PDB file of C-alpha atoms in Angstrom:
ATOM      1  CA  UNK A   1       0.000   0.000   0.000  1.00 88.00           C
ATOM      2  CA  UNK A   2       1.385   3.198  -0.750  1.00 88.00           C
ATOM      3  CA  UNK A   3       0.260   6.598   0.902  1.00 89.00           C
ATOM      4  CA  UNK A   4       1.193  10.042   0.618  1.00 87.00           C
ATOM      5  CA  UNK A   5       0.739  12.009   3.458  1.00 88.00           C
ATOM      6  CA  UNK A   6      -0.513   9.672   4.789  1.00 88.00           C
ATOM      7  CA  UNK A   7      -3.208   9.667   2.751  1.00 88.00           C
ATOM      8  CA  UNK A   8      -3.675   5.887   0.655  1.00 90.00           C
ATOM      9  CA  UNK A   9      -3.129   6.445  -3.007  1.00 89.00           C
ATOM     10  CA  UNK A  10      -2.166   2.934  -4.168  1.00 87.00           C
ATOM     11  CA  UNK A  11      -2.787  -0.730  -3.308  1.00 88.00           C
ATOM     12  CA  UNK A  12      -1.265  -3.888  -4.949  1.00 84.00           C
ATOM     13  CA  UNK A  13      -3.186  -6.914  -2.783  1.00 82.00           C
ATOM     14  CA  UNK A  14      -3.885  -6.572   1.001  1.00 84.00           C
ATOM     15  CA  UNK A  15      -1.474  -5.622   3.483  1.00 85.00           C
ATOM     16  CA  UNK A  16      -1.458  -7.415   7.156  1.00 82.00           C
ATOM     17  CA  UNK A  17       0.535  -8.063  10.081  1.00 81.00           C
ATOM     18  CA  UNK A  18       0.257 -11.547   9.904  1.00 80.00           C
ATOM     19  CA  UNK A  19      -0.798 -14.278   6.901  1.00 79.00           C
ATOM     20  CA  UNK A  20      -4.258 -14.589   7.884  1.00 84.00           C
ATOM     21  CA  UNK A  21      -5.136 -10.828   6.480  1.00 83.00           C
ATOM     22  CA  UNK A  22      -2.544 -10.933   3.949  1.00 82.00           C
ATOM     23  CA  UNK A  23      -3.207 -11.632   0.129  1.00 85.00           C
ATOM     24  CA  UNK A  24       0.232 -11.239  -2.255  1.00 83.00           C
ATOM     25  CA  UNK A  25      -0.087  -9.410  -5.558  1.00 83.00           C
ATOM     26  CA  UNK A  26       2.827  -8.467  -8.194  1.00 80.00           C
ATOM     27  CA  UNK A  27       1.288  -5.963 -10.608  1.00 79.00           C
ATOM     28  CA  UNK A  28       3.291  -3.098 -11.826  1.00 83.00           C
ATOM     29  CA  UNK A  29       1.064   0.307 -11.345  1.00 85.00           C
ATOM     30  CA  UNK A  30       1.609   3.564 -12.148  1.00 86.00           C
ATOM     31  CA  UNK A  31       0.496   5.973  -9.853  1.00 88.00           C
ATOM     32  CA  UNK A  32      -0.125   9.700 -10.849  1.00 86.00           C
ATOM     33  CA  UNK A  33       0.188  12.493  -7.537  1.00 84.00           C
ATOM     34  CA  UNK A  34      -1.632  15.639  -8.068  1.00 80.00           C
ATOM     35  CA  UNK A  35      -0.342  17.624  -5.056  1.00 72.00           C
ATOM     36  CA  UNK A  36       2.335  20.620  -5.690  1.00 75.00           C
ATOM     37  CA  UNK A  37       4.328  21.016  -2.060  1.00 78.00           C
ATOM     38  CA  UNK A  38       7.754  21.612  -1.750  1.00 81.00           C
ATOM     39  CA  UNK A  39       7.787  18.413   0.550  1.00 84.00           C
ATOM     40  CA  UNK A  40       5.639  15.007   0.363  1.00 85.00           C
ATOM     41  CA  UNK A  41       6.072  12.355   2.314  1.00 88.00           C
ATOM     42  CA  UNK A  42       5.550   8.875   0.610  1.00 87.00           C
ATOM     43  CA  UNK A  43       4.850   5.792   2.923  1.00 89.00           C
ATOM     44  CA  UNK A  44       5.353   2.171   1.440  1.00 88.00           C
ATOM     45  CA  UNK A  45       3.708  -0.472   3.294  1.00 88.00           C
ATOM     46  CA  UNK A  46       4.931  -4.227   2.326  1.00 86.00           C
ATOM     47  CA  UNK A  47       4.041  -7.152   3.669  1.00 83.00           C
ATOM     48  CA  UNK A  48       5.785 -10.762   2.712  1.00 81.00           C
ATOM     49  CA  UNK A  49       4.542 -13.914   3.921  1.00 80.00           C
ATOM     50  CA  UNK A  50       4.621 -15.762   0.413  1.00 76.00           C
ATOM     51  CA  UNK A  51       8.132 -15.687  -0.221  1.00 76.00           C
ATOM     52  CA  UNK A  52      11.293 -14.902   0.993  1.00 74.00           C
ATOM     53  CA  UNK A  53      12.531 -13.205  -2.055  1.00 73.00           C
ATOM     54  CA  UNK A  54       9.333 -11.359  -1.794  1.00 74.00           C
ATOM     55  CA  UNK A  55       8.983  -7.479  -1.626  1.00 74.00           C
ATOM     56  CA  UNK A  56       9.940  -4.528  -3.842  1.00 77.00           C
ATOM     57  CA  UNK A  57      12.160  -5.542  -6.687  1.00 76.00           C
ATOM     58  CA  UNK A  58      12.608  -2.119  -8.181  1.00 77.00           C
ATOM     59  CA  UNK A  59      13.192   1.206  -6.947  1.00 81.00           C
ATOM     60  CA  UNK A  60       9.845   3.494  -6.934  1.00 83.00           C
ATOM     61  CA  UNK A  61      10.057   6.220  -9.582  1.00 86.00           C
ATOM     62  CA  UNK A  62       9.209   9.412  -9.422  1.00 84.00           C
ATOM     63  CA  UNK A  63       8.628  11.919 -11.993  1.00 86.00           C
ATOM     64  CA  UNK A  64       6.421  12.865 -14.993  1.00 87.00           C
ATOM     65  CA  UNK A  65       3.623  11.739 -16.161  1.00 87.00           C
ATOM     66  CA  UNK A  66       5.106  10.734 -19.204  1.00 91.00           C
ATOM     67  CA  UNK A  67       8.615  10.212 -18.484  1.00 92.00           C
ATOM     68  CA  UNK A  68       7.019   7.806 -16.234  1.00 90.00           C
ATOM     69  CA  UNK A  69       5.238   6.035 -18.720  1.00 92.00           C
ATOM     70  CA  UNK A  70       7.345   6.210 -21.531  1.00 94.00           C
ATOM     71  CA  UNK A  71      10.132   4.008 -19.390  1.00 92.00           C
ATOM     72  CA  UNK A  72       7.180   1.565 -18.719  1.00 91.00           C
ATOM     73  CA  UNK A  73       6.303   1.370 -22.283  1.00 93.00           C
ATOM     74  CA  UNK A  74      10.073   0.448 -23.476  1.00 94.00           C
ATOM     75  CA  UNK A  75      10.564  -2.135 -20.331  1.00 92.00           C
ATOM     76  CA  UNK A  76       7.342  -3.682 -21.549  1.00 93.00           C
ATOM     77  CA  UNK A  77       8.670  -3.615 -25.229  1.00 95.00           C
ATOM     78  CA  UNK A  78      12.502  -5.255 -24.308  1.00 95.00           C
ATOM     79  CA  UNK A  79      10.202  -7.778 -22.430  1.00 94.00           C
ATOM     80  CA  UNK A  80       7.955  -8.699 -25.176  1.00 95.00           C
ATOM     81  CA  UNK A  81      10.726  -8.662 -27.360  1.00 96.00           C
ATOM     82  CA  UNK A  82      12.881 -11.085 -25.351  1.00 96.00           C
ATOM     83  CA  UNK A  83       9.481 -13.221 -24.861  1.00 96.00           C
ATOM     84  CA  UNK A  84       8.704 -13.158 -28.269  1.00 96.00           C
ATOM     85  CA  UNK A  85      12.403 -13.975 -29.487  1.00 97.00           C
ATOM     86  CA  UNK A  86      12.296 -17.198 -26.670  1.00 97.00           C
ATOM     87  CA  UNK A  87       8.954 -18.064 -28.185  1.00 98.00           C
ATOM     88  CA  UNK A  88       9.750 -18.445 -31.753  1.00 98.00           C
ATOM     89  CA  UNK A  89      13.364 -20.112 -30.761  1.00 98.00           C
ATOM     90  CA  UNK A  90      11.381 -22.569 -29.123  1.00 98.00           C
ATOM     91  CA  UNK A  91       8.728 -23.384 -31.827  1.00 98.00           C
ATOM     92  CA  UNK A  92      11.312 -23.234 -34.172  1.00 98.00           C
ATOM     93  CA  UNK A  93      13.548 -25.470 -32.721  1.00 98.00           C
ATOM     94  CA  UNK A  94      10.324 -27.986 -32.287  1.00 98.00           C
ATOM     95  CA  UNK A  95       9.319 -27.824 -35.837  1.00 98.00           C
ATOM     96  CA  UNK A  96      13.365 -28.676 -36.121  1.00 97.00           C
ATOM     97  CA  UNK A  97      12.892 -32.005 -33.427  1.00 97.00           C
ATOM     98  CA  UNK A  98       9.620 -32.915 -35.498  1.00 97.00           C
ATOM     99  CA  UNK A  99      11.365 -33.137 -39.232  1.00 97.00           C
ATOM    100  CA  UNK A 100      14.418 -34.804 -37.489  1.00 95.00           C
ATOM    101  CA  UNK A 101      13.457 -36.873 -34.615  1.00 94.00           C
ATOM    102  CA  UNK A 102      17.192 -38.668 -33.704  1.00 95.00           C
ATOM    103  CA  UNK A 103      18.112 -34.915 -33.101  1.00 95.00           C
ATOM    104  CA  UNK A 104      17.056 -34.814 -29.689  1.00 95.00           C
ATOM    105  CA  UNK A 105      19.046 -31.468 -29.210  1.00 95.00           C
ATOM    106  CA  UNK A 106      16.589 -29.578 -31.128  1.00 97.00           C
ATOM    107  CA  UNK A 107      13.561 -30.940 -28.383  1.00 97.00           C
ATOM    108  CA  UNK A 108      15.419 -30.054 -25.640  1.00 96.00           C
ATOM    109  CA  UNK A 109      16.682 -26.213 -26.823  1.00 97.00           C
ATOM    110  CA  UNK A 110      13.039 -25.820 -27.801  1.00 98.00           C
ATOM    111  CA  UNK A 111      11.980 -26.508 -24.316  1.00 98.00           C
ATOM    112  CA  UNK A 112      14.323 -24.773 -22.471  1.00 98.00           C
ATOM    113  CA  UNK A 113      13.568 -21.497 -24.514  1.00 98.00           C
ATOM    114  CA  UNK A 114       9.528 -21.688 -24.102  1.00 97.00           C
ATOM    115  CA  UNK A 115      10.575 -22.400 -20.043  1.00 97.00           C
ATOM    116  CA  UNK A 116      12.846 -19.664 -20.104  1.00 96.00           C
ATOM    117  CA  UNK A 117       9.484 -17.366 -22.532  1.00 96.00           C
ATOM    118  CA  UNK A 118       7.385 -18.556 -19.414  1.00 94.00           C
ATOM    119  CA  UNK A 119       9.560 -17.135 -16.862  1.00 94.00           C
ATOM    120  CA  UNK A 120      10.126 -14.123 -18.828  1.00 93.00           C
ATOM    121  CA  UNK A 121       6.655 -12.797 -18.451  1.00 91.00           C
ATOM    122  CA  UNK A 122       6.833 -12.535 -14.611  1.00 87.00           C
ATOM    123  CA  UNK A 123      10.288 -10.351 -15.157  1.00 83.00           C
ATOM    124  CA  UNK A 124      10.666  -7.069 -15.406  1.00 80.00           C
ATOM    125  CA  UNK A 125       6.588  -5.410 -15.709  1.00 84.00           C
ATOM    126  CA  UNK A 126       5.226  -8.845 -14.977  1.00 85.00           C
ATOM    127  CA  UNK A 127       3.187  -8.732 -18.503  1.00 88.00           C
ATOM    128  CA  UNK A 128       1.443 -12.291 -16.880  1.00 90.00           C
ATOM    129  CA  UNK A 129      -0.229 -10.398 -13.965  1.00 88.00           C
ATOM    130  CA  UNK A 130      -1.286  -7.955 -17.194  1.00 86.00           C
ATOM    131  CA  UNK A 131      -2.373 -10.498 -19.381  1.00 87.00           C
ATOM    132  CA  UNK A 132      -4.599 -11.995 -16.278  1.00 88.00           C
ATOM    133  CA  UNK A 133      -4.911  -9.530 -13.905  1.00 86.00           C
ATOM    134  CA  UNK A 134      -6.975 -12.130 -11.247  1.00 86.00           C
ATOM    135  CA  UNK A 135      -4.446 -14.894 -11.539  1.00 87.00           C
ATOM    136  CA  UNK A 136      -2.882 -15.782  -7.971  1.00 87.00           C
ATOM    137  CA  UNK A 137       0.536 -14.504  -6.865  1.00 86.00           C
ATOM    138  CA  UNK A 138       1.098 -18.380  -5.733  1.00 87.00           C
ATOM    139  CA  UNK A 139       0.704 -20.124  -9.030  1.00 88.00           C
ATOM    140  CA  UNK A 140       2.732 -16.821 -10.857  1.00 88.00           C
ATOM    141  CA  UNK A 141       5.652 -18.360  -8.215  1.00 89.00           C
ATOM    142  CA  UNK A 142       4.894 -21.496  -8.793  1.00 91.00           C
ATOM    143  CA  UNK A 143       5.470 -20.806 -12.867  1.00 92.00           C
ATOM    144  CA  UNK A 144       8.791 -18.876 -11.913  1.00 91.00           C
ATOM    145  CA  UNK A 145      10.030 -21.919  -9.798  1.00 92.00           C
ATOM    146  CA  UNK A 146       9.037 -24.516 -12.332  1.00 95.00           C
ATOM    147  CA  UNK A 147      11.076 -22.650 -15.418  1.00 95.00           C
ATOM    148  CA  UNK A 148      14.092 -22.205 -13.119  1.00 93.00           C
ATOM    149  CA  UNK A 149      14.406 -25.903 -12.444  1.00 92.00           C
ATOM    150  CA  UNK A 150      13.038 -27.202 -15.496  1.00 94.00           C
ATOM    151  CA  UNK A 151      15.310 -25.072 -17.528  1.00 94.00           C
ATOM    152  CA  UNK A 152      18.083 -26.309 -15.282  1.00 91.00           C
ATOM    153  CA  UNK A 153      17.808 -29.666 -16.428  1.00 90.00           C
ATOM    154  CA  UNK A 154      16.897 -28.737 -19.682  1.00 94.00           C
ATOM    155  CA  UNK A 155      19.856 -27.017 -20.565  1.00 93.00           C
ATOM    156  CA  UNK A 156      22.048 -30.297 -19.102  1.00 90.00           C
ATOM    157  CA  UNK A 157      20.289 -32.502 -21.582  1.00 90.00           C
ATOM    158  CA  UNK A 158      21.199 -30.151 -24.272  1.00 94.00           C
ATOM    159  CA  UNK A 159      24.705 -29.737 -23.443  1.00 91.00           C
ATOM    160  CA  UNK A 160      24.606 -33.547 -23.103  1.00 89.00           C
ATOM    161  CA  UNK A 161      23.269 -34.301 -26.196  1.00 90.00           C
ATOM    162  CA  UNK A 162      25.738 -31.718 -27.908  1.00 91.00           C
ATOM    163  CA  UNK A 163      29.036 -32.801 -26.131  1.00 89.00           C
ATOM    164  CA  UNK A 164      28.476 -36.191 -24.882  1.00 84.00           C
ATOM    165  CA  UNK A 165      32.315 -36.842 -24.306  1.00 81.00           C
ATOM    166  CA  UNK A 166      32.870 -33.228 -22.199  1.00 82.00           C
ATOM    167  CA  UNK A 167      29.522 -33.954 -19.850  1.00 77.00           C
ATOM    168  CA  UNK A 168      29.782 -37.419 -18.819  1.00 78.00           C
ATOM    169  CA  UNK A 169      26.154 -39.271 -17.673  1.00 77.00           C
ATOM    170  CA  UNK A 170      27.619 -39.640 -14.223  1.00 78.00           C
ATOM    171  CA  UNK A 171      27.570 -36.083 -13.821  1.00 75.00           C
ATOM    172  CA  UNK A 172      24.261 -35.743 -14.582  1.00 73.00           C
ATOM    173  CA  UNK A 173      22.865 -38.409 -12.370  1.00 75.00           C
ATOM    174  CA  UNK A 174      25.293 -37.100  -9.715  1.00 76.00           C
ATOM    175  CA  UNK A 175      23.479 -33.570 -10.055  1.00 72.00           C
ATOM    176  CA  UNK A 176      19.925 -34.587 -10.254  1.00 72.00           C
ATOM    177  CA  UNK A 177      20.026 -37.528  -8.194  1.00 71.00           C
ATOM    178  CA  UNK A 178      16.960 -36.312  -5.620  1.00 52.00           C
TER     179      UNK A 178
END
């Protein structure tokens, strides 16, 4: 919750002092403040019982309207950009598996970019929490934490597949033995 003299202008879920009141949200807002003072004070009220990474990411920014808004608008393009780029890697790479099946490289790259797309929209703006603005903060993490790990093994297969001599199978049963 953010307030300005003390005065609530801004609320991204429900802030609580303990879990039972407290419902997580990750939405990126932009906030415009209509008082002229020489001095305002601005309160930021966080709570994190989801995660322990949780909280503010980025610093709050403060300025025009459309400075403001203009460096929204070109994070949210380098995002969809980098999504989009992921994206077409990955169906790319699958229409490459599905003409030449033996090639399992192509399968695995192709997964580990659309993992690494998937993660990408909860970076940055967090375009998901855009794209479905009622969509709970706990499956978003649970998205985040499933591309990080799948992706993890992802990219071993693919480095496995491309340099079977340099990453021996022992190493990879070694690593992902749990």
């Amino acid at each position: 919750t953010l307030f300005l003299n003390d005065e609530r202008i801004a609320a991204d879920g429900t802030v609580a002092r303990s879990s039972a009141g407290y419902e997580p949200a990750s939405h990126t807002l932009i906030v415009p403040i209509k008082q002229i003072r020489d001095t305002l004070k601005l309160t930021l009220h966080v709570a994190n019982f989801a995660y322990a990474m949780g909280g503010v990411w980025q610093s709050p920014r403060i300025g025009g309207r459309a400075a403001i808004q203009s460096h929204y608008d070109r994070q949210l393009a380098f995002d969809l950009f980098i999504f989009g780029g992921l994206f077409i890697m990955s169906l790319y790479h699958m229409a490459l598996f599905f003409l030449r099946r033996r090639i399992r490289s192509n399968l695995y790259f192709s997964l580990l970019c659309f993992f690494l797309a998937i993660k990408n929209l909860f970076s940055g703006v967090s375009f998901f929490y855009t794209l479905w603005p009622n969509a709970s903060y706990e499956s978003g993490l649970k998205l985040i934490h499933i591309s990080i790990f799948a992706g993890a093994v992802l990219l071993w297969f693919f480095l496995r597949e491309l340099f079977e001599k340099e990453y021996p199978l022992w190493i990879g049963r070694v690593l992902f033995r749990s």
